[in-house]
Tab-separated table of C-alpha atoms in Angstrom:
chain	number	residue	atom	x	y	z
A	1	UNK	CA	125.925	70.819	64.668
A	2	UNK	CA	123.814	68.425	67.344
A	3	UNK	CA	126.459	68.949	69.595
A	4	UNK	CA	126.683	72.487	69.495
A	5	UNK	CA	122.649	72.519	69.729
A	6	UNK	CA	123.449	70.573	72.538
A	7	UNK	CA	125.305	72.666	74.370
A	8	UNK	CA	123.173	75.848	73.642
A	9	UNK	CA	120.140	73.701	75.596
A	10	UNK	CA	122.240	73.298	78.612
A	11	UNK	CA	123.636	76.736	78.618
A	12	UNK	CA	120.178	78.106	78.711
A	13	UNK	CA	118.790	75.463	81.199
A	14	UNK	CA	121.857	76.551	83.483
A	15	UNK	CA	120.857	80.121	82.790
A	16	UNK	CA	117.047	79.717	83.495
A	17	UNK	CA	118.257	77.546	86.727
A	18	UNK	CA	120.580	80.609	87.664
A	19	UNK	CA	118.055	82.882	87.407
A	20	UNK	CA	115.786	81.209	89.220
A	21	UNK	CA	118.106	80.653	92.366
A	22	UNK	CA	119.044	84.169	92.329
A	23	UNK	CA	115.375	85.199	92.441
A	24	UNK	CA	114.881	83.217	95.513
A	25	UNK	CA	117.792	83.977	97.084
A	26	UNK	CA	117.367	88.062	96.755
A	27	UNK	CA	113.718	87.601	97.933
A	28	UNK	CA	115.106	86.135	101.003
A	29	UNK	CA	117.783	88.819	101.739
A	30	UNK	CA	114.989	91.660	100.605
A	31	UNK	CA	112.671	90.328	102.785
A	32	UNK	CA	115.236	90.948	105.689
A	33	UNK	CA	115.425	94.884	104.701
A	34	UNK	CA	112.246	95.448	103.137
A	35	UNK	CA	109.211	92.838	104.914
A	36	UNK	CA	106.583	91.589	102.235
A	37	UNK	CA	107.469	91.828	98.606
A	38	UNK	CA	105.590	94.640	96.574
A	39	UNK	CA	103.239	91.797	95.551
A	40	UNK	CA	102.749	90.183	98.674
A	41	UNK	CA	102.041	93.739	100.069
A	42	UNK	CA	99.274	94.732	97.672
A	43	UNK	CA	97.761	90.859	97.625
A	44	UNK	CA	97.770	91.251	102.001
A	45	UNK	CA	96.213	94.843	101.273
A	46	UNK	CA	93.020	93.788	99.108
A	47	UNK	CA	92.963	90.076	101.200
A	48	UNK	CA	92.669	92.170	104.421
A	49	UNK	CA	89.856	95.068	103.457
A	50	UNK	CA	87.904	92.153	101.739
A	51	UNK	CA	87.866	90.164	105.448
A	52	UNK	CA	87.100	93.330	107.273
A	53	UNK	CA	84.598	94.441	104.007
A	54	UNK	CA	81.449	94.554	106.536
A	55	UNK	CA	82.902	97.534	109.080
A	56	UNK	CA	85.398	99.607	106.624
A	57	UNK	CA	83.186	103.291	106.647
A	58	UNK	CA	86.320	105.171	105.555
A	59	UNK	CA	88.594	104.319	102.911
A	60	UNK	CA	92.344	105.570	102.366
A	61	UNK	CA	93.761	105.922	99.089
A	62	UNK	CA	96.495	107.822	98.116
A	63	UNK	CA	100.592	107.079	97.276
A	64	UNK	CA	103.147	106.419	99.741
A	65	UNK	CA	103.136	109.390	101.748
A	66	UNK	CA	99.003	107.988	102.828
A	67	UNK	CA	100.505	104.140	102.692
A	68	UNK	CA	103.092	104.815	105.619
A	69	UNK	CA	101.400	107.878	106.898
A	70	UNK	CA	97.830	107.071	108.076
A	71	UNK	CA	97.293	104.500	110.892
A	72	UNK	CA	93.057	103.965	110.691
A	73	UNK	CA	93.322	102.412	114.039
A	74	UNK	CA	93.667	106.204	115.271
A	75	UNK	CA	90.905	108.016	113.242
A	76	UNK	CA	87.414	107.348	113.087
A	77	UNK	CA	84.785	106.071	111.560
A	78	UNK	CA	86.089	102.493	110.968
A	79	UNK	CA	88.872	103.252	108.438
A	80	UNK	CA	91.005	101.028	106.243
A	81	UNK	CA	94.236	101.942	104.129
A	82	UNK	CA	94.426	100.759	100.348
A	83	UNK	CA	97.065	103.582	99.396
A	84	UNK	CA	100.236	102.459	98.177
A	85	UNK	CA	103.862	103.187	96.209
A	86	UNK	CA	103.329	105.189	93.415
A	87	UNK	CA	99.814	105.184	93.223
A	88	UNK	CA	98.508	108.355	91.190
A	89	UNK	CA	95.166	109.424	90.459
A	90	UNK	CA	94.211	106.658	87.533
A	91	UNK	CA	94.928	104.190	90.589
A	92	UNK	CA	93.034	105.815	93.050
A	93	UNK	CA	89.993	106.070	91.104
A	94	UNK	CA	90.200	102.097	90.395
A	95	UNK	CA	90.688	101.121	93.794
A	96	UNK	CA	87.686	104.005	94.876
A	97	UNK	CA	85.392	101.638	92.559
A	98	UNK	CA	86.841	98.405	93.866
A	99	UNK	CA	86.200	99.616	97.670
A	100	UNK	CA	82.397	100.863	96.981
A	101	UNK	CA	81.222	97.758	95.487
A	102	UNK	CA	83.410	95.537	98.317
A	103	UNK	CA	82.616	97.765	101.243
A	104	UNK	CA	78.626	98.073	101.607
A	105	UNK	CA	78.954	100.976	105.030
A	106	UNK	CA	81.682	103.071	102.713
A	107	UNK	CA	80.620	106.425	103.467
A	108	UNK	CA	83.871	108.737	103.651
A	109	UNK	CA	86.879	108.331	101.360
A	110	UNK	CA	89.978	110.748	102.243
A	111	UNK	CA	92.129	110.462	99.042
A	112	UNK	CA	95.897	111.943	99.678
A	113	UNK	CA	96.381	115.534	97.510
A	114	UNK	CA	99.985	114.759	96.449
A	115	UNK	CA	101.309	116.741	94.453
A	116	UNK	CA	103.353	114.542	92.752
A	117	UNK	CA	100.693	112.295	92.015
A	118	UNK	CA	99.958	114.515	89.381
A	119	UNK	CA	102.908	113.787	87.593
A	120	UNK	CA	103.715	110.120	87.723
A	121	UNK	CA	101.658	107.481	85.397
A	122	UNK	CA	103.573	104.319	86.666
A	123	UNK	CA	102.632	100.769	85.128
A	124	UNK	CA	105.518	98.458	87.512
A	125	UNK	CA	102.351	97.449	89.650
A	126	UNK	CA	100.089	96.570	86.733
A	127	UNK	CA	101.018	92.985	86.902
A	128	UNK	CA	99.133	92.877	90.098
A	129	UNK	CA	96.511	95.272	89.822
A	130	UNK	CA	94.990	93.559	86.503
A	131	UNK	CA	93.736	91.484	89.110
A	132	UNK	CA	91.716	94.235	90.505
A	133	UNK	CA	91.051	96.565	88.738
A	134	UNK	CA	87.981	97.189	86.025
A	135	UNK	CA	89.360	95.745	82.203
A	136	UNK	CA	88.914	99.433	81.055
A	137	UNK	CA	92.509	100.265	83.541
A	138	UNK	CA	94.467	98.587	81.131
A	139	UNK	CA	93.341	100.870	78.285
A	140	UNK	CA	95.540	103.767	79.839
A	141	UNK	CA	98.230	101.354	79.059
A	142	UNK	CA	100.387	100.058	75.894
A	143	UNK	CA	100.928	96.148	76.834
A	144	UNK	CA	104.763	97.002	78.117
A	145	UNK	CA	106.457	93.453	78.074
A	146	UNK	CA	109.317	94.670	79.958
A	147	UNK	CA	106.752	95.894	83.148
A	148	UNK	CA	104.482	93.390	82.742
A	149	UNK	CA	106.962	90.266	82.707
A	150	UNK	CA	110.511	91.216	83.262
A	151	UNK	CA	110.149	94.085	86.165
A	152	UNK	CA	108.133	91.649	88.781
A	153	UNK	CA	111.101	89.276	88.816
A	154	UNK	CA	113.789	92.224	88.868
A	155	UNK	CA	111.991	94.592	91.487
A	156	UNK	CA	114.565	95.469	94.323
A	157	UNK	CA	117.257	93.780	93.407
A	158	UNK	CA	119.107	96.598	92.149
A	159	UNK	CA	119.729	97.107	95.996
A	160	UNK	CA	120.842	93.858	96.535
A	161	UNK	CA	124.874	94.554	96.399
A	162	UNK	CA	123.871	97.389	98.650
A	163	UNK	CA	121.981	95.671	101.170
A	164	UNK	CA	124.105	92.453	101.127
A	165	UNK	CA	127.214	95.103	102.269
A	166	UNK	CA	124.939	96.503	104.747
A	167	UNK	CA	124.393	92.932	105.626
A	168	UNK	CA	127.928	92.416	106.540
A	169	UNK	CA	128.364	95.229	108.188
A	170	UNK	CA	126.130	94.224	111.024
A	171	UNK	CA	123.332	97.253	109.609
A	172	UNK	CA	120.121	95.213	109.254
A	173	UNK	CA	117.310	97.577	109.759
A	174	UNK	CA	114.041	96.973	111.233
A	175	UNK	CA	111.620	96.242	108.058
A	176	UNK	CA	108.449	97.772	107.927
A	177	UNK	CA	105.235	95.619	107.975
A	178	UNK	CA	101.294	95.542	106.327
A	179	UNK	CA	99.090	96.322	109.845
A	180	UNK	CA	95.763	94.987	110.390
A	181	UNK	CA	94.236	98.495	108.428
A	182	UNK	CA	96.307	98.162	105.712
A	183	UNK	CA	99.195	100.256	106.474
A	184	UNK	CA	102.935	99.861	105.933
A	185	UNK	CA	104.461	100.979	109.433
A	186	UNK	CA	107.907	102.015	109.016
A	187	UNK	CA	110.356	102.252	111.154
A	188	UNK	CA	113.417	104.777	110.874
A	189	UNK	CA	114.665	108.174	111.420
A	190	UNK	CA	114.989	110.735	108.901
A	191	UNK	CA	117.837	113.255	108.285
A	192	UNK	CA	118.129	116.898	108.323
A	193	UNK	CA	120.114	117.009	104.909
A	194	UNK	CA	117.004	114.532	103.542
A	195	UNK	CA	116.815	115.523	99.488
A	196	UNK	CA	114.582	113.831	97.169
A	197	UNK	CA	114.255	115.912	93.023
A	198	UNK	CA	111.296	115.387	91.381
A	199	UNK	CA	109.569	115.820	87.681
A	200	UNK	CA	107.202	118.361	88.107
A	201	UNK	CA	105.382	117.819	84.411
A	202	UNK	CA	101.520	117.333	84.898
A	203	UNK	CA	99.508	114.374	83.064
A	204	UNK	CA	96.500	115.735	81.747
A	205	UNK	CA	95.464	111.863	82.609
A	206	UNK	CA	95.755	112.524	86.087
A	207	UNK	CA	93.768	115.640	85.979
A	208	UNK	CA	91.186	113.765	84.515
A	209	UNK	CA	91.331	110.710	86.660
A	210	UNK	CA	91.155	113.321	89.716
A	211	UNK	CA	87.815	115.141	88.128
A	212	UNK	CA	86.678	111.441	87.981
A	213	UNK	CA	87.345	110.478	91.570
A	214	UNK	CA	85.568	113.551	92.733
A	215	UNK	CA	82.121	113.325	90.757
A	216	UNK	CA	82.227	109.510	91.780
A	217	UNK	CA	82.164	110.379	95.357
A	218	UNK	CA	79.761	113.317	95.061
A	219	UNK	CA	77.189	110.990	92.591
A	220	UNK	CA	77.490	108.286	94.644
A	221	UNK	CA	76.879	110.478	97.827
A	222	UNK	CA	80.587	109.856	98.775
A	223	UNK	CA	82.027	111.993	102.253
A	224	UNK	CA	84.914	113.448	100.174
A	225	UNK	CA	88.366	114.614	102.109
A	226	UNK	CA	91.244	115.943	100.498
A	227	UNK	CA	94.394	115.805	102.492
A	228	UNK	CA	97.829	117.461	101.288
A	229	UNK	CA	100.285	115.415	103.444
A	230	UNK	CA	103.568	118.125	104.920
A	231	UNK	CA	106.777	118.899	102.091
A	232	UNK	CA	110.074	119.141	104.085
A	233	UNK	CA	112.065	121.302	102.630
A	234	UNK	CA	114.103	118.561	101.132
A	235	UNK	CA	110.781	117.361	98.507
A	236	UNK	CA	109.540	121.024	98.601
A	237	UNK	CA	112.070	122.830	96.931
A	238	UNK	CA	110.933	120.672	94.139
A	239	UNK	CA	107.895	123.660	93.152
A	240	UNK	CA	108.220	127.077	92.408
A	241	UNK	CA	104.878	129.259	92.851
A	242	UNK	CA	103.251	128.927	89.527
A	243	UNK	CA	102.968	125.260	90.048
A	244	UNK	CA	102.001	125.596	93.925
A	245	UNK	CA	99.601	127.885	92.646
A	246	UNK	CA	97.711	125.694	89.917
A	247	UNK	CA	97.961	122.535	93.043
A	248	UNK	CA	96.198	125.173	95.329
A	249	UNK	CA	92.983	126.227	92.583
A	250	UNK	CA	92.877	122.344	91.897
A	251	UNK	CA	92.433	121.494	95.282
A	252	UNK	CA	90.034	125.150	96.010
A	253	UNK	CA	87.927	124.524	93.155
A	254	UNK	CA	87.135	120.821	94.035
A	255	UNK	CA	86.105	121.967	97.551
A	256	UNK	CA	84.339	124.938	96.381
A	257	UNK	CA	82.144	123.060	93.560
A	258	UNK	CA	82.077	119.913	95.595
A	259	UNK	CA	81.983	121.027	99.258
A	260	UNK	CA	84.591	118.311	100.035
A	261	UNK	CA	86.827	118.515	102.911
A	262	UNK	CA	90.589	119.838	102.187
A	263	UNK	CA	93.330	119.899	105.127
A	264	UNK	CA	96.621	121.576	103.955
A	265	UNK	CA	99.346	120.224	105.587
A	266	UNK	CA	101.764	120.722	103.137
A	267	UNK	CA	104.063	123.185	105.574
A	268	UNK	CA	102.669	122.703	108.835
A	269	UNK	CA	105.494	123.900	111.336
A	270	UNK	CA	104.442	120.702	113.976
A	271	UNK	CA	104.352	117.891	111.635
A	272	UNK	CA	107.843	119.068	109.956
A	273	UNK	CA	109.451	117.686	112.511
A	274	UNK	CA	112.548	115.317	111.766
A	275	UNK	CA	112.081	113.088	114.296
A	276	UNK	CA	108.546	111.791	112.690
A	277	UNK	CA	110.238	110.788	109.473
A	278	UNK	CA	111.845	107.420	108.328
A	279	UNK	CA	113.081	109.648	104.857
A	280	UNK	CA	112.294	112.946	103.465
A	281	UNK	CA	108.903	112.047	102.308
A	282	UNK	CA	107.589	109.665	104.477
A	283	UNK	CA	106.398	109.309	108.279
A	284	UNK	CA	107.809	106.703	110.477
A	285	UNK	CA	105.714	104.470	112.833
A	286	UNK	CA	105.879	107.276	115.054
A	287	UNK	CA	105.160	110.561	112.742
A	288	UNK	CA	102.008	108.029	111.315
A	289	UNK	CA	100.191	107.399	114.620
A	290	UNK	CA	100.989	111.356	115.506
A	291	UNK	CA	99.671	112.577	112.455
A	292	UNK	CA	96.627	110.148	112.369
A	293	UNK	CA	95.756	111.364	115.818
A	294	UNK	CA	95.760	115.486	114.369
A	295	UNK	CA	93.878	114.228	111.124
A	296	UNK	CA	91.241	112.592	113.359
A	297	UNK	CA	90.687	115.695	115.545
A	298	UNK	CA	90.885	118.007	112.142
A	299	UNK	CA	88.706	115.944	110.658
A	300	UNK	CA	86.087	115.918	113.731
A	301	UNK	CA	86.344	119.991	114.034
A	302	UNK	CA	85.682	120.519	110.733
A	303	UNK	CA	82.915	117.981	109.617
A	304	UNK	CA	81.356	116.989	112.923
């Protein structure tokens, strides 16, 4: 019986060593592909607007689209972006309260109108954004062992046979990287055939959290801009008219009772370009600084 005890330790000491290698070992090869870690990126995010906390006039927040897709270097006033993967409404509003006690000039906050934003609730970032965030973000939340303990160790690896093939075959891509302003810049070119499906169910949460982030901004004499970032035809196909529909009233009836800004992009003929993707959702390095440099001059026409 000791013996077989015995042998159970070692298995699982083996096990826990294995584990451990292979963690380190995939960050490595990630890192190649992918830059910073999801956790590194969101830690560099917050580490950078609290250094630049004194000059930031504009915040960013938004999902991915706004996290690739805005350069603040290009638009004006002083700008910063805190958007990031999968960030919906519930996150936005936490990082809006985050940024208005940390930034003492914040004065205009352009939040990205994504559509899909409305239905995603994601939790894989919680384990980093408890850090954050107010205590009262976790009440959205059932304490999910799996996304709180499990999922930070597991992230990305799922690609790793993928990307270790690619490795061999002499494709390493250029990874994209956290700029000065907060942005991921991403390298890459899209393609024509680009096709992304997704759930098209709206949270009633996110409506809420949306309702939230608007009377914030307008109590706390917030400039508010709403920006719908361009739908390829690829991510577009995704909503039939009813839906587009009840997106467009949200949208018109926060800049009607609120007198916030809101640019449509969402099938604008010069920013559907291929050529300023990195994927069917997403601007490269390229598509980014364009686009910044349109929002900026949008922006200035409209409010200036």
């Amino acid at each position: 019986m000791k013996k077989f005890i015995y042998n159970i330790i070692i298995i699982a000491i083996y096990s826990v060593l294995f584990i451990g290698l292979y963690n380190v070992a995939s960050s490595k090869i990630l890192s190649i592909f992918y830059g910073l870690t999801t956790k590194q990126q969101i830690e560099q995010q917050f580490a950078n607007l609290t250094s630049q906390r004194d000059s930031i006039e504009c915040i960013y927040l938004g999902s991915s689209k706004f996290y690739r897709g805005i350069n603040p270097n290009l638009v004006t006033p002083c700008g910063y972006n805190l958007a990031h993967d999968n960030d919906s409404y519930n996150q936005i509003y936490y990082k809006l309260l985050y940024t208005n006690d940390c930034c003492p000039k914040l004065k205009r906050v352009v939040i990205c109108f994504d559509y899909v934003s409305f239905c995603v609730f994601s939790e894989t970032r919680n384990y980093v954004y408890h850090r954050y965030f107010q205590d009262d973000y976790s009440l959205d939340y059932s304490n999910n062992f799996y996304n709180n303990y499990i999922y930070p160790y597991l992230i990305g690896t799922k690609n790793l046979p993928k990307i270790i093939q690619s490795f061999f075959d002499g494709n390493i891509p250029e990874p994209p990287y956290i700029t000065d302003k907060g942005q991921l810049a991403t390298p890459g070119k899209a393609q024509e055939d680009d096709y992304v499906k997704y759930c098209t169910s709206i949270y009633d949460l996110q409506i809420s959290y949306f309702n939230k982030i608007i009377n914030y901004c307008h109590n706390h004499h917030l400039e508010l801009v709403l920006v719908a970032m361009p739908n390829r035809d690829g991510e577009y196909w995704n909503y039939d008219n009813v839906f587009i529909e009840k997106m467009n009233n949200i949208a018109l009836n926060a800049q009607k009772q609120y007198s916030c800004l809101y640019l449509n992009y969402i099938r604008d003929k010069e920013l559907l370009d291929v050529n300023l993707f990195c994927d069917v959702s997403h601007f490269n390095q390229f598509g980014a600084d364009f686009f910044s440099r349109r929002l900026n001059a949008d922006i200035k026409r409209k409010l200036i």
